[in-house]
């Protein structure tokens, strides 16, 4: 069996199941090779002593591919935030494309490192694409692009290092470290002392076969104190095999209470971080920085600080997912001004839903401070923590075996008892650096018009600006609740993008190809029969 290299990169239609007869020796070699390469094998029943050969069945996992580019550039903090001379706004900051005569609106403010999602450009793999150097270098993005795949898929990331446009004297390498992810070999872990890093002008392929659903993070692990603070960090999450409208592979279904099944109607991602202006200024001005002096001046959600957090996403990628910095600018008047200065912080943190719905909010944190987020007035349940489900029926501590009571040296193949429910119903979630939480908000209350609920860090000392109650530069967003049926539904074109794209299928635990959707056209639904009210994570819809 052969795979066309271009198919392997772009994720074309998976190869059909095949059956062969192989010897025991060849079988062992195949298993070792498949484990190293990330293959998926489903083995038929066999007896080594009585059967000279085994039946081998295999399906190629559907490929979910991303291409990222590492570089530097400039971003914008809130117009109303207090100046912090000489660090903020930075005197080297270039024009952002606005022409309002207000320098805080017409210039970027802050130097940053980061990653860009350049998958749509389909660049040549080696050497570094001239197109990327000419069009993406020195045009950074923070937070890093949202990456997601599904358990049973083949997640492939290609990282280009474009070098630094503002600092050509720097020749820093970059890596991708999948923080908290247990299902990769050291080669793909991104920690420089145990894997490879990517020097300027080069690229590297990463490959993962996700097994455990949940919310994770990724970041560069080269000089990570500096590179993470400068912006090279973002969220990655893995959807369960059970379906794209679930957070975890649980025993429940669409008829089970949502807290037990982890089913949701819409999902949103909020990646937390902070900005230390002295460090960003130092890197822009070729000055050394003592990172032990770190004090966050801006607290960010998806790379933005309040009130920019509730501004709309940048336009959609060709795939239909929101947040493409290169998409056409959206809006008029002040909205267009904000869209122009925020285009390299393309992800909104606004959350929306309708009465009766359940919303999944994934929160990850790669800053350096402890944060305590509160959501007064809405029912919220912490259903997951650090990519682990907290509901009843979780695997026991020793899911494969437990030790015999009479002889601890003889493990017995007896499943450990499942653990109980430790979910928390609350209006507050505490989260530290390197941690993640999965929040299920709902059912949303009945309302007669759009109703706004603030979602914010309760430490008001993290705010700045002439009026601290306005919260300029703070970690705050909003949840907008609409009456039932008050939001527009996905268009036929959006549904087609979703159901015909790389998220259409996955593999179950037996290696069988499984569709994530049933029906077709406007009648398409999730596999469990639930309506599709949001086609891509974080997608926002206009009120009817």
PDB file of C-alpha atoms in Angstrom, residues 113-273:
ATOM      1  CA  UNK A 113       6.594  37.017  18.378  1.00  0.00           C
ATOM      2  CA  UNK A 114       4.025  34.470  17.256  1.00  0.00           C
ATOM      3  CA  UNK A 115       2.672  31.859  14.875  1.00  0.00           C
ATOM      4  CA  UNK A 116       0.448  32.323  11.834  1.00  0.00           C
ATOM      5  CA  UNK A 117      -1.880  29.763  10.239  1.00  0.00           C
ATOM      6  CA  UNK A 118      -0.757  29.658   6.606  1.00  0.00           C
ATOM      7  CA  UNK A 119      -2.426  26.372   5.679  1.00  0.00           C
ATOM      8  CA  UNK A 120      -4.516  28.042   2.977  1.00  0.00           C
ATOM      9  CA  UNK A 121      -1.390  29.142   1.102  1.00  0.00           C
ATOM     10  CA  UNK A 122      -0.285  25.505   0.644  1.00  0.00           C
ATOM     11  CA  UNK A 123       3.392  26.548   0.600  1.00  0.00           C
ATOM     12  CA  UNK A 124       6.141  24.375  -0.805  1.00  0.00           C
ATOM     13  CA  UNK A 125       7.570  22.276   1.973  1.00  0.00           C
ATOM     14  CA  UNK A 126      11.249  23.059   1.439  1.00  0.00           C
ATOM     15  CA  UNK A 127      12.963  25.461   1.168  1.00  0.00           C
ATOM     16  CA  UNK A 128      10.919  28.123   2.947  1.00  0.00           C
ATOM     17  CA  UNK A 129       8.291  29.483   0.593  1.00  0.00           C
ATOM     18  CA  UNK A 130       9.207  32.819  -0.970  1.00  0.00           C
ATOM     19  CA  UNK A 131       5.549  33.745  -0.716  1.00  0.00           C
ATOM     20  CA  UNK A 132       5.556  33.361   3.063  1.00  0.00           C
ATOM     21  CA  UNK A 133       8.719  35.416   3.441  1.00  0.00           C
ATOM     22  CA  UNK A 134       7.276  38.215   1.301  1.00  0.00           C
ATOM     23  CA  UNK A 135       3.748  38.238   2.756  1.00  0.00           C
ATOM     24  CA  UNK A 136       3.764  36.790   6.288  1.00  0.00           C
ATOM     25  CA  UNK A 137       7.189  37.557   7.746  1.00  0.00           C
ATOM     26  CA  UNK A 138       6.921  40.433  10.262  1.00  0.00           C
ATOM     27  CA  UNK A 139       3.097  40.005  10.306  1.00  0.00           C
ATOM     28  CA  UNK A 140       2.645  38.079  13.540  1.00  0.00           C
ATOM     29  CA  UNK A 141      -0.537  36.885  15.257  1.00  0.00           C
ATOM     30  CA  UNK A 142      -1.406  36.628  18.973  1.00  0.00           C
ATOM     31  CA  UNK A 143      -2.732  34.425  20.449  1.00  0.00           C
ATOM     32  CA  UNK A 144      -1.450  31.691  18.199  1.00  0.00           C
ATOM     33  CA  UNK A 145      -4.054  30.191  15.817  1.00  0.00           C
ATOM     34  CA  UNK A 146      -6.643  27.856  17.336  1.00  0.00           C
ATOM     35  CA  UNK A 147      -5.799  24.257  16.438  1.00  0.00           C
ATOM     36  CA  UNK A 148      -8.207  21.367  16.887  1.00  0.00           C
ATOM     37  CA  UNK A 149      -8.651  17.806  15.742  1.00  0.00           C
ATOM     38  CA  UNK A 150     -10.646  14.749  16.783  1.00  0.00           C
ATOM     39  CA  UNK A 151      -9.551  11.566  18.502  1.00  0.00           C
ATOM     40  CA  UNK A 152      -9.079   9.029  15.721  1.00  0.00           C
ATOM     41  CA  UNK A 153      -7.769  11.616  13.270  1.00  0.00           C
ATOM     42  CA  UNK A 154      -4.166  12.052  12.105  1.00  0.00           C
ATOM     43  CA  UNK A 155      -3.105  15.552  13.218  1.00  0.00           C
ATOM     44  CA  UNK A 156      -0.188  16.917  11.198  1.00  0.00           C
ATOM     45  CA  UNK A 157       1.493  20.274  11.754  1.00  0.00           C
ATOM     46  CA  UNK A 158       4.154  21.778   9.507  1.00  0.00           C
ATOM     47  CA  UNK A 159       6.158  24.611  11.077  1.00  0.00           C
ATOM     48  CA  UNK A 160       8.056  27.157   8.986  1.00  0.00           C
ATOM     49  CA  UNK A 161      10.501  29.490  10.717  1.00  0.00           C
ATOM     50  CA  UNK A 162      10.442  32.710   8.687  1.00  0.00           C
ATOM     51  CA  UNK A 163      12.898  34.547  10.913  1.00  0.00           C
ATOM     52  CA  UNK A 164      12.458  37.994  12.450  1.00  0.00           C
ATOM     53  CA  UNK A 165      11.615  40.956  10.231  1.00  0.00           C
ATOM     54  CA  UNK A 166      12.139  43.554  12.935  1.00  0.00           C
ATOM     55  CA  UNK A 167      15.198  41.843  14.424  1.00  0.00           C
ATOM     56  CA  UNK A 168      17.236  40.257  11.591  1.00  0.00           C
ATOM     57  CA  UNK A 169      20.119  39.933  14.073  1.00  0.00           C
ATOM     58  CA  UNK A 170      18.129  37.247  15.934  1.00  0.00           C
ATOM     59  CA  UNK A 171      18.420  33.711  14.621  1.00  0.00           C
ATOM     60  CA  UNK A 172      16.172  31.991  17.168  1.00  0.00           C
ATOM     61  CA  UNK A 173      14.902  28.515  16.392  1.00  0.00           C
ATOM     62  CA  UNK A 174      11.281  27.586  17.107  1.00  0.00           C
ATOM     63  CA  UNK A 175       9.387  24.435  18.062  1.00  0.00           C
ATOM     64  CA  UNK A 176       5.821  23.357  18.781  1.00  0.00           C
ATOM     65  CA  UNK A 177       5.304  21.843  22.225  1.00  0.00           C
ATOM     66  CA  UNK A 178       1.863  20.278  22.709  1.00  0.00           C
ATOM     67  CA  UNK A 179       1.512  21.170  26.407  1.00  0.00           C
ATOM     68  CA  UNK A 180      -0.054  18.418  28.529  1.00  0.00           C
ATOM     69  CA  UNK A 181      -0.510  16.059  25.578  1.00  0.00           C
ATOM     70  CA  UNK A 182       0.398  12.500  26.527  1.00  0.00           C
ATOM     71  CA  UNK A 183       0.044  10.853  23.123  1.00  0.00           C
ATOM     72  CA  UNK A 184       3.219  11.821  21.300  1.00  0.00           C
ATOM     73  CA  UNK A 185       6.778  10.524  21.074  1.00  0.00           C
ATOM     74  CA  UNK A 186       9.688  12.682  22.245  1.00  0.00           C
ATOM     75  CA  UNK A 187      10.669  13.467  18.645  1.00  0.00           C
ATOM     76  CA  UNK A 188       7.462  15.497  18.240  1.00  0.00           C
ATOM     77  CA  UNK A 189       7.412  16.944  21.761  1.00  0.00           C
ATOM     78  CA  UNK A 190       9.122  20.209  20.870  1.00  0.00           C
ATOM     79  CA  UNK A 191      11.395  20.279  23.936  1.00  0.00           C
ATOM     80  CA  UNK A 192      14.785  21.119  22.357  1.00  0.00           C
ATOM     81  CA  UNK A 193      16.916  18.784  24.444  1.00  0.00           C
ATOM     82  CA  UNK A 194      14.848  15.737  23.409  1.00  0.00           C
ATOM     83  CA  UNK A 195      13.621  16.659  19.933  1.00  0.00           C
ATOM     84  CA  UNK A 196      14.323  18.917  16.979  1.00  0.00           C
ATOM     85  CA  UNK A 197      13.949  22.678  16.626  1.00  0.00           C
ATOM     86  CA  UNK A 198      13.448  24.641  13.418  1.00  0.00           C
ATOM     87  CA  UNK A 199      16.118  27.230  12.536  1.00  0.00           C
ATOM     88  CA  UNK A 200      15.272  30.273  10.375  1.00  0.00           C
ATOM     89  CA  UNK A 201      14.590  29.399   6.768  1.00  0.00           C
ATOM     90  CA  UNK A 202      13.692  25.772   7.496  1.00  0.00           C
ATOM     91  CA  UNK A 203      10.581  23.700   8.213  1.00  0.00           C
ATOM     92  CA  UNK A 204       9.659  20.598  10.213  1.00  0.00           C
ATOM     93  CA  UNK A 205       6.705  18.208  10.157  1.00  0.00           C
ATOM     94  CA  UNK A 206       5.006  17.195  13.403  1.00  0.00           C
ATOM     95  CA  UNK A 207       2.578  14.289  13.617  1.00  0.00           C
ATOM     96  CA  UNK A 208       0.185  13.241  16.370  1.00  0.00           C
ATOM     97  CA  UNK A 209      -2.469  10.555  16.718  1.00  0.00           C
ATOM     98  CA  UNK A 210      -4.742  12.003  19.424  1.00  0.00           C
ATOM     99  CA  UNK A 211      -6.340   9.546  21.827  1.00  0.00           C
ATOM    100  CA  UNK A 212      -7.481  11.629  24.801  1.00  0.00           C
ATOM    101  CA  UNK A 213     -10.110  14.321  24.233  1.00  0.00           C
ATOM    102  CA  UNK A 214      -9.825  17.604  26.103  1.00  0.00           C
ATOM    103  CA  UNK A 215      -8.426  21.132  26.093  1.00  0.00           C
ATOM    104  CA  UNK A 216      -4.679  21.608  25.773  1.00  0.00           C
ATOM    105  CA  UNK A 217      -2.195  24.334  24.833  1.00  0.00           C
ATOM    106  CA  UNK A 218       0.808  24.677  22.562  1.00  0.00           C
ATOM    107  CA  UNK A 219       3.819  26.958  22.599  1.00  0.00           C
ATOM    108  CA  UNK A 220       7.390  27.363  21.426  1.00  0.00           C
ATOM    109  CA  UNK A 221       9.779  25.642  23.837  1.00  0.00           C
ATOM    110  CA  UNK A 222      12.975  27.407  22.713  1.00  0.00           C
ATOM    111  CA  UNK A 223      13.930  30.073  25.262  1.00  0.00           C
ATOM    112  CA  UNK A 224      10.383  29.485  26.414  1.00  0.00           C
ATOM    113  CA  UNK A 225      10.212  32.141  29.139  1.00  0.00           C
ATOM    114  CA  UNK A 226      10.860  34.775  26.477  1.00  0.00           C
ATOM    115  CA  UNK A 227       9.120  33.187  23.484  1.00  0.00           C
ATOM    116  CA  UNK A 228       5.938  32.301  25.392  1.00  0.00           C
ATOM    117  CA  UNK A 229       5.683  35.798  26.894  1.00  0.00           C
ATOM    118  CA  UNK A 230       6.327  37.370  23.495  1.00  0.00           C
ATOM    119  CA  UNK A 231       3.242  35.605  22.092  1.00  0.00           C
ATOM    120  CA  UNK A 232       4.158  32.143  20.824  1.00  0.00           C
ATOM    121  CA  UNK A 233       1.333  30.333  22.621  1.00  0.00           C
ATOM    122  CA  UNK A 234      -2.233  29.282  21.879  1.00  0.00           C
ATOM    123  CA  UNK A 235      -4.971  26.705  22.442  1.00  0.00           C
ATOM    124  CA  UNK A 236      -5.320  23.269  20.933  1.00  0.00           C
ATOM    125  CA  UNK A 237      -8.200  20.954  21.732  1.00  0.00           C
ATOM    126  CA  UNK A 238      -9.139  17.412  20.841  1.00  0.00           C
ATOM    127  CA  UNK A 239     -12.783  16.520  20.225  1.00  0.00           C
ATOM    128  CA  UNK A 240     -13.892  13.007  21.274  1.00  0.00           C
ATOM    129  CA  UNK A 241     -14.664  10.157  18.904  1.00  0.00           C
ATOM    130  CA  UNK A 242     -18.220  10.354  20.162  1.00  0.00           C
ATOM    131  CA  UNK A 243     -18.970  13.455  18.094  1.00  0.00           C
ATOM    132  CA  UNK A 244     -18.007  17.053  17.455  1.00  0.00           C
ATOM    133  CA  UNK A 245     -20.789  18.322  19.749  1.00  0.00           C
ATOM    134  CA  UNK A 246     -19.371  16.576  22.841  1.00  0.00           C
ATOM    135  CA  UNK A 247     -16.428  17.543  25.030  1.00  0.00           C
ATOM    136  CA  UNK A 248     -15.479  14.012  26.151  1.00  0.00           C
ATOM    137  CA  UNK A 249     -16.117  10.358  25.345  1.00  0.00           C
ATOM    138  CA  UNK A 250     -18.746   9.750  28.007  1.00  0.00           C
ATOM    139  CA  UNK A 251     -21.449   7.120  28.419  1.00  0.00           C
ATOM    140  CA  UNK A 252     -24.333   9.586  27.954  1.00  0.00           C
ATOM    141  CA  UNK A 253     -26.037  10.728  24.763  1.00  0.00           C
ATOM    142  CA  UNK A 254     -28.428  13.431  23.550  1.00  0.00           C
ATOM    143  CA  UNK A 255     -31.106  12.166  25.980  1.00  0.00           C
ATOM    144  CA  UNK A 256     -28.785  12.312  29.023  1.00  0.00           C
ATOM    145  CA  UNK A 257     -28.293  15.437  31.161  1.00  0.00           C
ATOM    146  CA  UNK A 258     -25.645  17.563  29.477  1.00  0.00           C
ATOM    147  CA  UNK A 259     -23.353  17.574  32.515  1.00  0.00           C
ATOM    148  CA  UNK A 260     -23.166  13.763  32.269  1.00  0.00           C
ATOM    149  CA  UNK A 261     -22.871  13.492  28.497  1.00  0.00           C
ATOM    150  CA  UNK A 262     -20.737  16.659  27.937  1.00  0.00           C
ATOM    151  CA  UNK A 263     -22.983  17.546  24.966  1.00  0.00           C
ATOM    152  CA  UNK A 264     -23.243  21.218  23.951  1.00  0.00           C
ATOM    153  CA  UNK A 265     -24.926  23.403  21.320  1.00  0.00           C
ATOM    154  CA  UNK A 266     -22.101  25.894  20.729  1.00  0.00           C
ATOM    155  CA  UNK A 267     -18.488  26.057  21.816  1.00  0.00           C
ATOM    156  CA  UNK A 268     -16.026  28.888  22.386  1.00  0.00           C
ATOM    157  CA  UNK A 269     -12.328  29.033  23.217  1.00  0.00           C
ATOM    158  CA  UNK A 270     -10.625  31.562  25.479  1.00  0.00           C
ATOM    159  CA  UNK A 271      -6.850  31.428  25.769  1.00  0.00           C
ATOM    160  CA  UNK A 272      -5.417  33.469  28.659  1.00  0.00           C
ATOM    161  CA  UNK A 273      -2.050  35.238  28.744  1.00  0.00           C
TER     162      UNK A 273
END
